[in-house]
PDB file of N, CA and C in Angstrom:
ATOM      1  N   THR Q   1     126.324-133.565  30.316  1.00  0.00           N
ATOM      2  CA  THR Q   1     127.019-132.964  29.180  1.00  0.00           C
ATOM      3  C   THR Q   1     127.845-131.750  29.681  1.00  0.00           C
ATOM      4  N   LEU Q   2     127.283-130.974  30.644  1.00  0.00           N
ATOM      5  CA  LEU Q   2     127.988-129.849  31.136  1.00  0.00           C
ATOM      6  C   LEU Q   2     129.278-130.300  31.856  1.00  0.00           C
ATOM      7  N   GLY Q   3     129.192-131.423  32.568  1.00  0.00           N
ATOM      8  CA  GLY Q   3     130.314-131.915  33.271  1.00  0.00           C
ATOM      9  C   GLY Q   3     131.390-132.397  32.262  1.00  0.00           C
ATOM     10  N   ARG Q   4     131.004-132.877  31.156  1.00  0.00           N
ATOM     11  CA  ARG Q   4     131.925-133.322  30.152  1.00  0.00           C
ATOM     12  C   ARG Q   4     132.711-132.045  29.589  1.00  0.00           C
ATOM     13  N   ILE Q   5     131.933-131.022  29.427  1.00  0.00           N
ATOM     14  CA  ILE Q   5     132.602-129.765  28.896  1.00  0.00           C
ATOM     15  C   ILE Q   5     133.584-129.246  29.909  1.00  0.00           C
ATOM     16  N   VAL Q   6     133.148-129.141  31.164  1.00  0.00           N
ATOM     17  CA  VAL Q   6     134.035-128.639  32.172  1.00  0.00           C
ATOM     18  C   VAL Q   6     135.303-129.523  32.273  1.00  0.00           C
ATOM     19  N   GLY Q   7     135.089-130.918  32.205  1.00  0.00           N
ATOM     20  CA  GLY Q   7     136.241-131.794  32.262  1.00  0.00           C
ATOM     21  C   GLY Q   7     137.202-131.587  31.056  1.00  0.00           C
ATOM     22  N   LEU Q   8     136.612-131.396  29.823  1.00  0.00           N
ATOM     23  CA  LEU Q   8     137.439-131.126  28.664  1.00  0.00           C
ATOM     24  C   LEU Q   8     138.205-129.835  28.797  1.00  0.00           C
ATOM     25  N   GLU Q   9     137.516-128.796  29.285  1.00  0.00           N
ATOM     26  CA  GLU Q   9     138.216-127.486  29.443  1.00  0.00           C
ATOM     27  C   GLU Q   9     139.336-127.653  30.438  1.00  0.00           C
ATOM     28  N   ARG Q  10     139.139-128.345  31.551  1.00  0.00           N
ATOM     29  CA  ARG Q  10     140.096-128.537  32.615  1.00  0.00           C
ATOM     30  C   ARG Q  10     141.290-129.278  31.965  1.00  0.00           C
ATOM     31  N   HIS Q  11     141.048-130.344  31.215  1.00  0.00           N
ATOM     32  CA  HIS Q  11     142.083-131.131  30.602  1.00  0.00           C
ATOM     33  C   HIS Q  11     142.846-130.314  29.622  1.00  0.00           C
ATOM     34  N   ALA Q  12     142.191-129.539  28.808  1.00  0.00           N
ATOM     35  CA  ALA Q  12     142.862-128.662  27.845  1.00  0.00           C
ATOM     36  C   ALA Q  12     143.762-127.659  28.584  1.00  0.00           C
ATOM     37  N   LYS Q  13     143.332-127.114  29.696  1.00  0.00           N
ATOM     38  CA  LYS Q  13     144.149-126.254  30.555  1.00  0.00           C
ATOM     39  C   LYS Q  13     145.394-126.958  31.006  1.00  0.00           C
ATOM     40  N   GLU Q  14     145.164-128.162  31.497  1.00  0.00           N
ATOM     41  CA  GLU Q  14     146.344-128.921  32.050  1.00  0.00           C
ATOM     42  C   GLU Q  14     147.333-129.191  30.924  1.00  0.00           C
ATOM     43  N   VAL Q  15     146.846-129.513  29.724  1.00  0.00           N
ATOM     44  CA  VAL Q  15     147.761-129.776  28.639  1.00  0.00           C
ATOM     45  C   VAL Q  15     148.529-128.521  28.276  1.00  0.00           C
ATOM     46  N   GLU Q  16     147.778-127.378  28.267  1.00  0.00           N
ATOM     47  CA  GLU Q  16     148.431-126.059  27.953  1.00  0.00           C
ATOM     48  C   GLU Q  16     149.480-125.776  29.017  1.00  0.00           C
ATOM     49  N   ASP Q  17     149.146-125.938  30.203  1.00  0.00           N
ATOM     50  CA  ASP Q  17     150.119-125.717  31.340  1.00  0.00           C
ATOM     51  C   ASP Q  17     151.339-126.563  31.124  1.00  0.00           C
ATOM     52  N   TYR Q  18     151.122-127.879  30.796  1.00  0.00           N
ATOM     53  CA  TYR Q  18     152.239-128.770  30.573  1.00  0.00           C
ATOM     54  C   TYR Q  18     153.143-128.237  29.373  1.00  0.00           C
ATOM     55  N   HIS Q  19     152.462-127.789  28.366  1.00  0.00           N
ATOM     56  CA  HIS Q  19     153.149-127.206  27.218  1.00  0.00           C
ATOM     57  C   HIS Q  19     154.186-126.027  27.677  1.00  0.00           C
ATOM     58  N   ARG Q  20     153.622-125.170  28.501  1.00  0.00           N
ATOM     59  CA  ARG Q  20     154.414-124.067  28.957  1.00  0.00           C
ATOM     60  C   ARG Q  20     155.544-124.482  29.912  1.00  0.00           C
ATOM     61  N   SER Q  21     155.282-125.550  30.675  1.00  0.00           N
ATOM     62  CA  SER Q  21     156.321-125.977  31.693  1.00  0.00           C
ATOM     63  C   SER Q  21     157.538-126.656  31.016  1.00  0.00           C
ATOM     64  N   CYS Q  22     157.364-127.230  29.773  1.00  0.00           N
ATOM     65  CA  CYS Q  22     158.414-127.894  29.133  1.00  0.00           C
ATOM     66  C   CYS Q  22     159.226-126.914  28.343  1.00  0.00           C
ATOM     67  N   VAL Q  23     160.503-127.012  28.486  1.00  0.00           N
ATOM     68  CA  VAL Q  23     161.377-126.116  27.829  1.00  0.00           C
ATOM     69  C   VAL Q  23     161.575-126.506  26.370  1.00  0.00           C
ATOM     70  N   VAL Q  24     161.809-127.692  26.074  1.00  0.00           N
ATOM     71  CA  VAL Q  24     162.091-128.131  24.748  1.00  0.00           C
ATOM     72  C   VAL Q  24     161.130-129.366  24.442  1.00  0.00           C
ATOM     73  N   PHE Q  25     160.558-129.310  23.320  1.00  0.00           N
ATOM     74  CA  PHE Q  25     159.782-130.428  22.859  1.00  0.00           C
ATOM     75  C   PHE Q  25     160.385-131.030  21.545  1.00  0.00           C
ATOM     76  N   THR Q  26     160.404-132.328  21.440  1.00  0.00           N
ATOM     77  CA  THR Q  26     160.862-132.910  20.207  1.00  0.00           C
ATOM     78  C   THR Q  26     159.764-132.616  19.164  1.00  0.00           C
ATOM     79  N   PRO Q  27     159.966-132.681  17.846  1.00  0.00           N
ATOM     80  CA  PRO Q  27     158.968-132.468  16.913  1.00  0.00           C
ATOM     81  C   PRO Q  27     157.863-133.456  17.055  1.00  0.00           C
ATOM     82  N   GLU Q  28     158.144-134.724  17.445  1.00  0.00           N
ATOM     83  CA  GLU Q  28     157.116-135.710  17.589  1.00  0.00           C
ATOM     84  C   GLU Q  28     156.237-135.285  18.744  1.00  0.00           C
ATOM     85  N   GLU Q  29     156.811-134.928  19.976  1.00  0.00           N
ATOM     86  CA  GLU Q  29     156.064-134.541  21.122  1.00  0.00           C
ATOM     87  C   GLU Q  29     155.132-133.282  20.791  1.00  0.00           C
ATOM     88  N   LYS Q  30     155.669-132.379  20.063  1.00  0.00           N
ATOM     89  CA  LYS Q  30     154.967-131.182  19.743  1.00  0.00           C
ATOM     90  C   LYS Q  30     153.801-131.582  18.820  1.00  0.00           C
ATOM     91  N   ALA Q  31     154.030-132.460  17.833  1.00  0.00           N
ATOM     92  CA  ALA Q  31     152.980-132.929  16.961  1.00  0.00           C
ATOM     93  C   ALA Q  31     151.927-133.614  17.728  1.00  0.00           C
ATOM     94  N   ALA Q  32     152.271-134.545  18.592  1.00  0.00           N
ATOM     95  CA  ALA Q  32     151.372-135.246  19.413  1.00  0.00           C
ATOM     96  C   ALA Q  32     150.474-134.376  20.331  1.00  0.00           C
ATOM     97  N   LEU Q  33     151.140-133.404  20.899  1.00  0.00           N
ATOM     98  CA  LEU Q  33     150.407-132.481  21.804  1.00  0.00           C
ATOM     99  C   LEU Q  33     149.431-131.622  20.963  1.00  0.00           C
ATOM    100  N   ASP Q  34     149.898-131.130  19.839  1.00  0.00           N
ATOM    101  CA  ASP Q  34     149.067-130.316  18.958  1.00  0.00           C
ATOM    102  C   ASP Q  34     147.843-131.125  18.465  1.00  0.00           C
ATOM    103  N   SER Q  35     148.130-132.408  18.136  1.00  0.00           N
ATOM    104  CA  SER Q  35     147.067-133.304  17.693  1.00  0.00           C
ATOM    105  C   SER Q  35     145.986-133.539  18.831  1.00  0.00           C
ATOM    106  N   HIS Q  36     146.563-133.685  20.020  1.00  0.00           N
ATOM    107  CA  HIS Q  36     145.655-133.898  21.212  1.00  0.00           C
ATOM    108  C   HIS Q  36     144.858-132.657  21.429  1.00  0.00           C
ATOM    109  N   LEU Q  37     145.450-131.570  21.355  1.00  0.00           N
ATOM    110  CA  LEU Q  37     144.688-130.252  21.579  1.00  0.00           C
ATOM    111  C   LEU Q  37     143.666-130.031  20.504  1.00  0.00           C
ATOM    112  N   LYS Q  38     144.029-130.400  19.252  1.00  0.00           N
ATOM    113  CA  LYS Q  38     143.069-130.265  18.216  1.00  0.00           C
ATOM    114  C   LYS Q  38     141.810-131.212  18.424  1.00  0.00           C
ATOM    115  N   ILE Q  39     142.090-132.404  18.841  1.00  0.00           N
ATOM    116  CA  ILE Q  39     141.011-133.335  19.111  1.00  0.00           C
ATOM    117  C   ILE Q  39     140.166-132.788  20.282  1.00  0.00           C
ATOM    118  N   LEU Q  40     140.776-132.323  21.281  1.00  0.00           N
ATOM    119  CA  LEU Q  40     140.010-131.712  22.425  1.00  0.00           C
ATOM    120  C   LEU Q  40     139.145-130.555  21.958  1.00  0.00           C
ATOM    121  N   GLY Q  41     139.751-129.646  21.162  1.00  0.00           N
ATOM    122  CA  GLY Q  41     138.945-128.590  20.666  1.00  0.00           C
ATOM    123  C   GLY Q  41     137.757-129.005  19.788  1.00  0.00           C
ATOM    124  N   THR Q  42     138.029-130.019  18.950  1.00  0.00           N
ATOM    125  CA  THR Q  42     136.922-130.506  18.169  1.00  0.00           C
ATOM    126  C   THR Q  42     135.832-131.129  18.962  1.00  0.00           C
ATOM    127  N   ASN Q  43     136.256-131.857  19.993  1.00  0.00           N
ATOM    128  CA  ASN Q  43     135.261-132.445  20.839  1.00  0.00           C
ATOM    129  C   ASN Q  43     134.464-131.420  21.618  1.00  0.00           C
ATOM    130  N   HIS Q  44     135.170-130.381  22.127  1.00  0.00           N
ATOM    131  CA  HIS Q  44     134.531-129.313  22.704  1.00  0.00           C
ATOM    132  C   HIS Q  44     133.483-128.601  21.853  1.00  0.00           C
ATOM    133  N   ASP Q  45     133.939-128.320  20.639  1.00  0.00           N
ATOM    134  CA  ASP Q  45     133.030-127.654  19.644  1.00  0.00           C
ATOM    135  C   ASP Q  45     131.788-128.542  19.462  1.00  0.00           C
ATOM    136  N   LYS Q  46     132.039-129.808  19.184  1.00  0.00           N
ATOM    137  CA  LYS Q  46     130.884-130.710  18.985  1.00  0.00           C
ATOM    138  C   LYS Q  46     129.998-130.796  20.164  1.00  0.00           C
ATOM    139  N   THR Q  47     130.563-130.868  21.321  1.00  0.00           N
ATOM    140  CA  THR Q  47     129.703-130.923  22.561  1.00  0.00           C
ATOM    141  C   THR Q  47     128.939-129.620  22.696  1.00  0.00           C
ATOM    142  N   SER Q  48     129.528-128.546  22.384  1.00  0.00           N
ATOM    143  CA  SER Q  48     128.857-127.174  22.562  1.00  0.00           C
ATOM    144  C   SER Q  48     127.727-127.153  21.589  1.00  0.00           C
ATOM    145  N   LYS Q  49     127.904-127.657  20.300  1.00  0.00           N
ATOM    146  CA  LYS Q  49     126.844-127.636  19.348  1.00  0.00           C
ATOM    147  C   LYS Q  49     125.673-128.560  19.806  1.00  0.00           C
ATOM    148  N   ASP Q  50     126.011-129.736  20.347  1.00  0.00           N
ATOM    149  CA  ASP Q  50     125.046-130.670  20.832  1.00  0.00           C
ATOM    150  C   ASP Q  50     124.222-130.014  22.007  1.00  0.00           C
ATOM    151  N   LEU Q  51     124.912-129.355  22.919  1.00  0.00           N
ATOM    152  CA  LEU Q  51     124.270-128.667  23.963  1.00  0.00           C
ATOM    153  C   LEU Q  51     123.290-127.594  23.489  1.00  0.00           C
ATOM    154  N   GLN Q  52     123.698-126.835  22.469  1.00  0.00           N
ATOM    155  CA  GLN Q  52     122.801-125.832  21.937  1.00  0.00           C
ATOM    156  C   GLN Q  52     121.634-126.446  21.294  1.00  0.00           C
ATOM    157  N   ALA Q  53     121.740-127.575  20.553  1.00  0.00           N
ATOM    158  CA  ALA Q  53     120.667-128.277  19.984  1.00  0.00           C
ATOM    159  C   ALA Q  53     119.703-128.779  21.046  1.00  0.00           C
ATOM    160  N   ILE Q  54     120.212-129.296  22.148  1.00  0.00           N
ATOM    161  CA  ILE Q  54     119.398-129.745  23.194  1.00  0.00           C
ATOM    162  C   ILE Q  54     118.586-128.629  23.895  1.00  0.00           C
ATOM    163  N   LYS Q  55     119.288-127.472  24.061  1.00  0.00           N
ATOM    164  CA  LYS Q  55     118.589-126.290  24.633  1.00  0.00           C
ATOM    165  C   LYS Q  55     117.517-125.819  23.699  1.00  0.00           C
ATOM    166  N   PHE Q  56     117.787-125.753  22.344  1.00  0.00           N
ATOM    167  CA  PHE Q  56     116.753-125.419  21.368  1.00  0.00           C
ATOM    168  C   PHE Q  56     115.551-126.299  21.350  1.00  0.00           C
ATOM    169  N   ALA Q  57     115.786-127.633  21.433  1.00  0.00           N
ATOM    170  CA  ALA Q  57     114.705-128.612  21.434  1.00  0.00           C
ATOM    171  C   ALA Q  57     113.923-128.481  22.773  1.00  0.00           C
ATOM    172  N   HIS Q  58     114.563-128.268  23.817  1.00  0.00           N
ATOM    173  CA  HIS Q  58     113.905-128.031  25.200  1.00  0.00           C
ATOM    174  C   HIS Q  58     112.993-126.825  25.094  1.00  0.00           C
ATOM    175  N   HIS Q  59     113.485-125.730  24.547  1.00  0.00           N
ATOM    176  CA  HIS Q  59     112.724-124.500  24.433  1.00  0.00           C
ATOM    177  C   HIS Q  59     111.537-124.717  23.458  1.00  0.00           C
ATOM    178  N   LYS Q  60     111.780-125.380  22.466  1.00  0.00           N
ATOM    179  CA  LYS Q  60     110.639-125.648  21.476  1.00  0.00           C
ATOM    180  C   LYS Q  60     109.559-126.489  22.141  1.00  0.00           C
ATOM    181  N   HIS Q  61     109.986-127.542  22.852  1.00  0.00           N
ATOM    182  CA  HIS Q  61     108.949-128.462  23.564  1.00  0.00           C
ATOM    183  C   HIS Q  61     108.243-127.722  24.645  1.00  0.00           C
ATOM    184  N   THR Q  62     108.984-126.859  25.332  1.00  0.00           N
ATOM    185  CA  THR Q  62     108.303-126.048  26.396  1.00  0.00           C
ATOM    186  C   THR Q  62     107.230-125.160  25.763  1.00  0.00           C
ATOM    187  N   ASN Q  63     107.570-124.501  24.720  1.00  0.00           N
ATOM    188  CA  ASN Q  63     106.601-123.727  24.076  1.00  0.00           C
ATOM    189  C   ASN Q  63     105.396-124.482  23.535  1.00  0.00           C
ATOM    190  N   GLU Q  64     105.607-125.693  23.026  1.00  0.00           N
ATOM    191  CA  GLU Q  64     104.521-126.534  22.595  1.00  0.00           C
ATOM    192  C   GLU Q  64     103.594-126.942  23.660  1.00  0.00           C
ATOM    193  N   LEU Q  65     104.268-127.280  24.808  1.00  0.00           N
ATOM    194  CA  LEU Q  65     103.539-127.660  26.027  1.00  0.00           C
ATOM    195  C   LEU Q  65     102.633-126.547  26.533  1.00  0.00           C
ATOM    196  N   GLU Q  66     103.228-125.341  26.562  1.00  0.00           N
ATOM    197  CA  GLU Q  66     102.393-124.220  26.954  1.00  0.00           C
ATOM    198  C   GLU Q  66     101.273-123.972  26.073  1.00  0.00           C
ATOM    199  N   ALA Q  67     101.461-124.114  24.799  1.00  0.00           N
ATOM    200  CA  ALA Q  67     100.338-123.960  23.773  1.00  0.00           C
ATOM    201  C   ALA Q  67      99.297-125.005  24.046  1.00  0.00           C
ATOM    202  N   MET Q  68      99.636-126.240  24.335  1.00  0.00           N
ATOM    203  CA  MET Q  68      98.736-127.294  24.605  1.00  0.00           C
ATOM    204  C   MET Q  68      97.907-126.995  25.884  1.00  0.00           C
ATOM    205  N   ARG Q  69      98.624-126.543  26.872  1.00  0.00           N
ATOM    206  CA  ARG Q  69      97.946-126.135  28.113  1.00  0.00           C
ATOM    207  C   ARG Q  69      96.877-125.033  27.881  1.00  0.00           C
ATOM    208  N   SER Q  70      97.267-124.065  27.083  1.00  0.00           N
ATOM    209  CA  SER Q  70      96.372-123.035  26.808  1.00  0.00           C
ATOM    210  C   SER Q  70      95.182-123.497  25.992  1.00  0.00           C
ATOM    211  N   ASP Q  71      95.438-124.352  25.057  1.00  0.00           N
ATOM    212  CA  ASP Q  71      94.309-124.877  24.238  1.00  0.00           C
ATOM    213  C   ASP Q  71      93.425-125.768  25.181  1.00  0.00           C
ATOM    214  N   HIS Q  72      93.954-126.465  26.129  1.00  0.00           N
ATOM    215  CA  HIS Q  72      93.169-127.320  27.021  1.00  0.00           C
ATOM    216  C   HIS Q  72      92.294-126.437  27.838  1.00  0.00           C
ATOM    217  N   GLN Q  73      92.869-125.357  28.415  1.00  0.00           N
ATOM    218  CA  GLN Q  73      92.076-124.403  29.231  1.00  0.00           C
ATOM    219  C   GLN Q  73      90.898-123.798  28.406  1.00  0.00           C
ATOM    220  N   THR Q  74      91.167-123.374  27.173  1.00  0.00           N
ATOM    221  CA  THR Q  74      90.200-122.803  26.315  1.00  0.00           C
ATOM    222  C   THR Q  74      89.063-123.881  26.094  1.00  0.00           C
ATOM    223  N   THR Q  75      89.520-125.079  25.748  1.00  0.00           N
ATOM    224  CA  THR Q  75      88.450-126.170  25.490  1.00  0.00           C
ATOM    225  C   THR Q  75      87.624-126.436  26.758  1.00  0.00           C
ATOM    226  N   ALA Q  76      88.265-126.454  27.900  1.00  0.00           N
ATOM    227  CA  ALA Q  76      87.566-126.662  29.147  1.00  0.00           C
ATOM    228  C   ALA Q  76      86.571-125.538  29.437  1.00  0.00           C
ATOM    229  N   GLN Q  77      86.923-124.332  29.100  1.00  0.00           N
ATOM    230  CA  GLN Q  77      85.973-123.186  29.304  1.00  0.00           C
ATOM    231  C   GLN Q  77      84.839-123.261  28.310  1.00  0.00           C
ATOM    232  N   GLU Q  78      85.154-123.628  27.057  1.00  0.00           N
ATOM    233  CA  GLU Q  78      84.130-123.761  26.063  1.00  0.00           C
ATOM    234  C   GLU Q  78      83.176-124.871  26.437  1.00  0.00           C
ATOM    235  N   ALA Q  79      83.702-125.956  26.962  1.00  0.00           N
ATOM    236  CA  ALA Q  79      82.859-127.117  27.358  1.00  0.00           C
ATOM    237  C   ALA Q  79      81.963-126.661  28.534  1.00  0.00           C
ATOM    238  N   ALA Q  80      82.489-125.966  29.458  1.00  0.00           N
ATOM    239  CA  ALA Q  80      81.692-125.535  30.629  1.00  0.00           C
ATOM    240  C   ALA Q  80      80.532-124.638  30.128  1.00  0.00           C
ATOM    241  N   ALA Q  81      80.885-123.699  29.192  1.00  0.00           N
ATOM    242  CA  ALA Q  81      79.815-122.794  28.658  1.00  0.00           C
ATOM    243  C   ALA Q  81      78.774-123.561  27.911  1.00  0.00           C
ATOM    244  N   ALA Q  82      79.149-124.555  27.119  1.00  0.00           N
ATOM    245  CA  ALA Q  82      78.219-125.391  26.381  1.00  0.00           C
ATOM    246  C   ALA Q  82      77.353-126.176  27.385  1.00  0.00           C
ATOM    247  N   HIS Q  83      77.892-126.724  28.385  1.00  0.00           N
ATOM    248  CA  HIS Q  83      77.192-127.432  29.431  1.00  0.00           C
ATOM    249  C   HIS Q  83      76.128-126.539  30.106  1.00  0.00           C
ATOM    250  N   ALA Q  84      76.517-125.349  30.394  1.00  0.00           N
ATOM    251  CA  ALA Q  84      75.614-124.358  30.941  1.00  0.00           C
ATOM    252  C   ALA Q  84      74.428-124.043  30.077  1.00  0.00           C
ATOM    253  N   LYS Q  85      74.728-123.931  28.732  1.00  0.00           N
ATOM    254  CA  LYS Q  85      73.718-123.628  27.773  1.00  0.00           C
ATOM    255  C   LYS Q  85      72.683-124.763  27.737  1.00  0.00           C
ATOM    256  N   LEU Q  86      73.220-126.081  27.729  1.00  0.00           N
ATOM    257  CA  LEU Q  86      72.376-127.191  27.692  1.00  0.00           C
ATOM    258  C   LEU Q  86      71.558-127.316  28.954  1.00  0.00           C
ATOM    259  N   GLU Q  87      72.072-127.007  30.074  1.00  0.00           N
ATOM    260  CA  GLU Q  87      71.324-127.063  31.307  1.00  0.00           C
ATOM    261  C   GLU Q  87      70.147-125.990  31.253  1.00  0.00           C
ATOM    262  N   HIS Q  88      70.461-124.874  30.693  1.00  0.00           N
ATOM    263  CA  HIS Q  88      69.450-123.828  30.546  1.00  0.00           C
ATOM    264  C   HIS Q  88      68.369-124.346  29.602  1.00  0.00           C
ATOM    265  N   LEU Q  89      68.676-124.847  28.437  1.00  0.00           N
ATOM    266  CA  LEU Q  89      67.709-125.379  27.500  1.00  0.00           C
ATOM    267  C   LEU Q  89      66.919-126.496  28.099  1.00  0.00           C
ATOM    268  N   HIS Q  90      67.594-127.398  28.872  1.00  0.00           N
ATOM    269  CA  HIS Q  90      66.901-128.475  29.527  1.00  0.00           C
ATOM    270  C   HIS Q  90      65.814-127.968  30.502  1.00  0.00           C
ATOM    271  N   GLY Q  91      66.143-126.925  31.208  1.00  0.00           N
ATOM    272  CA  GLY Q  91      65.197-126.274  32.085  1.00  0.00           C
ATOM    273  C   GLY Q  91      63.991-125.633  31.374  1.00  0.00           C
ATOM    274  N   ARG Q  92      64.321-125.012  30.284  1.00  0.00           N
ATOM    275  CA  ARG Q  92      63.198-124.414  29.497  1.00  0.00           C
ATOM    276  C   ARG Q  92      62.329-125.485  28.906  1.00  0.00           C
ATOM    277  N   LEU Q  93      62.939-126.571  28.409  1.00  0.00           N
ATOM    278  CA  LEU Q  93      62.195-127.675  27.811  1.00  0.00           C
ATOM    279  C   LEU Q  93      61.267-128.336  28.913  1.00  0.00           C
ATOM    280  N   SER Q  94      61.891-128.530  30.136  1.00  0.00           N
ATOM    281  CA  SER Q  94      61.067-129.113  31.187  1.00  0.00           C
ATOM    282  C   SER Q  94      59.828-128.197  31.478  1.00  0.00           C
ATOM    283  N   GLY Q  95      60.059-126.867  31.498  1.00  0.00           N
ATOM    284  CA  GLY Q  95      59.029-125.895  31.813  1.00  0.00           C
ATOM    285  C   GLY Q  95      57.922-126.075  30.691  1.00  0.00           C
ATOM    286  N   CYS Q  96      58.307-126.153  29.427  1.00  0.00           N
ATOM    287  CA  CYS Q  96      57.419-126.267  28.363  1.00  0.00           C
ATOM    288  C   CYS Q  96      56.562-127.601  28.504  1.00  0.00           C
ATOM    289  N   GLU Q  97      57.210-128.666  28.907  1.00  0.00           N
ATOM    290  CA  GLU Q  97      56.534-129.943  29.036  1.00  0.00           C
ATOM    291  C   GLU Q  97      55.510-129.803  30.162  1.00  0.00           C
ATOM    292  N   GLU Q  98      55.800-129.048  31.254  1.00  0.00           N
ATOM    293  CA  GLU Q  98      54.898-128.866  32.329  1.00  0.00           C
ATOM    294  C   GLU Q  98      53.688-128.102  31.919  1.00  0.00           C
ATOM    295  N   VAL Q  99      53.971-127.015  31.132  1.00  0.00           N
ATOM    296  CA  VAL Q  99      52.865-126.167  30.619  1.00  0.00           C
ATOM    297  C   VAL Q  99      51.998-127.030  29.669  1.00  0.00           C
ATOM    298  N   GLY Q 100      52.604-127.815  28.856  1.00  0.00           N
ATOM    299  CA  GLY Q 100      51.880-128.699  27.889  1.00  0.00           C
ATOM    300  C   GLY Q 100      51.001-129.669  28.699  1.00  0.00           C
ATOM    301  N   LYS Q 101      51.507-130.315  29.722  1.00  0.00           N
ATOM    302  CA  LYS Q 101      50.692-131.250  30.511  1.00  0.00           C
ATOM    303  C   LYS Q 101      49.471-130.506  31.179  1.00  0.00           C
ATOM    304  N   LYS Q 102      49.785-129.329  31.699  1.00  0.00           N
ATOM    305  CA  LYS Q 102      48.653-128.557  32.295  1.00  0.00           C
ATOM    306  C   LYS Q 102      47.635-128.204  31.320  1.00  0.00           C
ATOM    307  N   SER Q 103      48.159-127.800  30.107  1.00  0.00           N
ATOM    308  CA  SER Q 103      47.147-127.422  29.001  1.00  0.00           C
ATOM    309  C   SER Q 103      46.240-128.594  28.626  1.00  0.00           C
ATOM    310  N   LEU Q 104      46.858-129.775  28.562  1.00  0.00           N
ATOM    311  CA  LEU Q 104      46.124-131.038  28.255  1.00  0.00           C
ATOM    312  C   LEU Q 104      45.147-131.303  29.358  1.00  0.00           C
ATOM    313  N   ASP Q 105      45.503-131.124  30.605  1.00  0.00           N
ATOM    314  CA  ASP Q 105      44.610-131.315  31.721  1.00  0.00           C
ATOM    315  C   ASP Q 105      43.428-130.402  31.621  1.00  0.00           C
ATOM    316  N   VAL Q 106      43.782-129.101  31.450  1.00  0.00           N
ATOM    317  CA  VAL Q 106      42.676-128.067  31.346  1.00  0.00           C
ATOM    318  C   VAL Q 106      41.802-128.370  30.139  1.00  0.00           C
ATOM    319  N   HIS Q 107      42.424-128.786  29.077  1.00  0.00           N
ATOM    320  CA  HIS Q 107      41.617-129.033  27.900  1.00  0.00           C
ATOM    321  C   HIS Q 107      40.671-130.280  28.127  1.00  0.00           C
ATOM    322  N   SER Q 108      41.150-131.284  28.767  1.00  0.00           N
ATOM    323  CA  SER Q 108      40.262-132.440  29.048  1.00  0.00           C
ATOM    324  C   SER Q 108      39.149-132.030  30.022  1.00  0.00           C
ATOM    325  N   ILE Q 109      39.454-131.235  30.988  1.00  0.00           N
ATOM    326  CA  ILE Q 109      38.465-130.705  31.886  1.00  0.00           C
ATOM    327  C   ILE Q 109      37.400-129.982  31.213  1.00  0.00           C
ATOM    328  N   LEU Q 110      37.858-129.020  30.319  1.00  0.00           N
ATOM    329  CA  LEU Q 110      36.950-128.234  29.620  1.00  0.00           C
ATOM    330  C   LEU Q 110      36.081-129.047  28.653  1.00  0.00           C
ATOM    331  N   LYS Q 111      36.684-129.993  28.025  1.00  0.00           N
ATOM    332  CA  LYS Q 111      36.034-130.847  27.113  1.00  0.00           C
ATOM    333  C   LYS Q 111      34.918-131.684  27.826  1.00  0.00           C
ATOM    334  N   GLY Q 112      35.265-132.132  29.069  1.00  0.00           N
ATOM    335  CA  GLY Q 112      34.370-132.923  29.825  1.00  0.00           C
ATOM    336  C   GLY Q 112      33.207-132.049  30.318  1.00  0.00           C
ATOM    337  N   HIS Q 113      33.416-130.792  30.496  1.00  0.00           N
ATOM    338  CA  HIS Q 113      32.221-129.932  31.019  1.00  0.00           C
ATOM    339  C   HIS Q 113      31.293-129.626  29.870  1.00  0.00           C
ATOM    340  N   LYS Q 114      31.846-129.543  28.637  1.00  0.00           N
ATOM    341  CA  LYS Q 114      30.950-129.220  27.462  1.00  0.00           C
ATOM    342  C   LYS Q 114      29.984-130.442  27.254  1.00  0.00           C
ATOM    343  N   GLU Q 115      30.353-131.610  27.576  1.00  0.00           N
ATOM    344  CA  GLU Q 115      29.535-132.767  27.177  1.00  0.00           C
ATOM    345  C   GLU Q 115      28.393-132.859  28.080  1.00  0.00           C
TER     346      GLU Q 115
END
């Protein structure tokens, strides 16, 4: 798109230079040149607006992508913290199970001695 704009600007300059180099224009020639310049100007304006819209959309999508990356990092950190908590709880539960088994063993031994 930038190449089109540069091309249009260069062409408009060439047409303007041609205008200046001609001493006399017939009314038809002048009308045709004016019409051509008007079309070039309109195309240039439209292309500029399109380029601005593309830049705006690009900026918007870049911001959205950065927000997604940030959310992903936060989610990954939260998941790692939750995983660490679960590992800690699993360790505590395993410890409790071991104590429970030992208590049952001691209880059986003690019960066997009473009889």
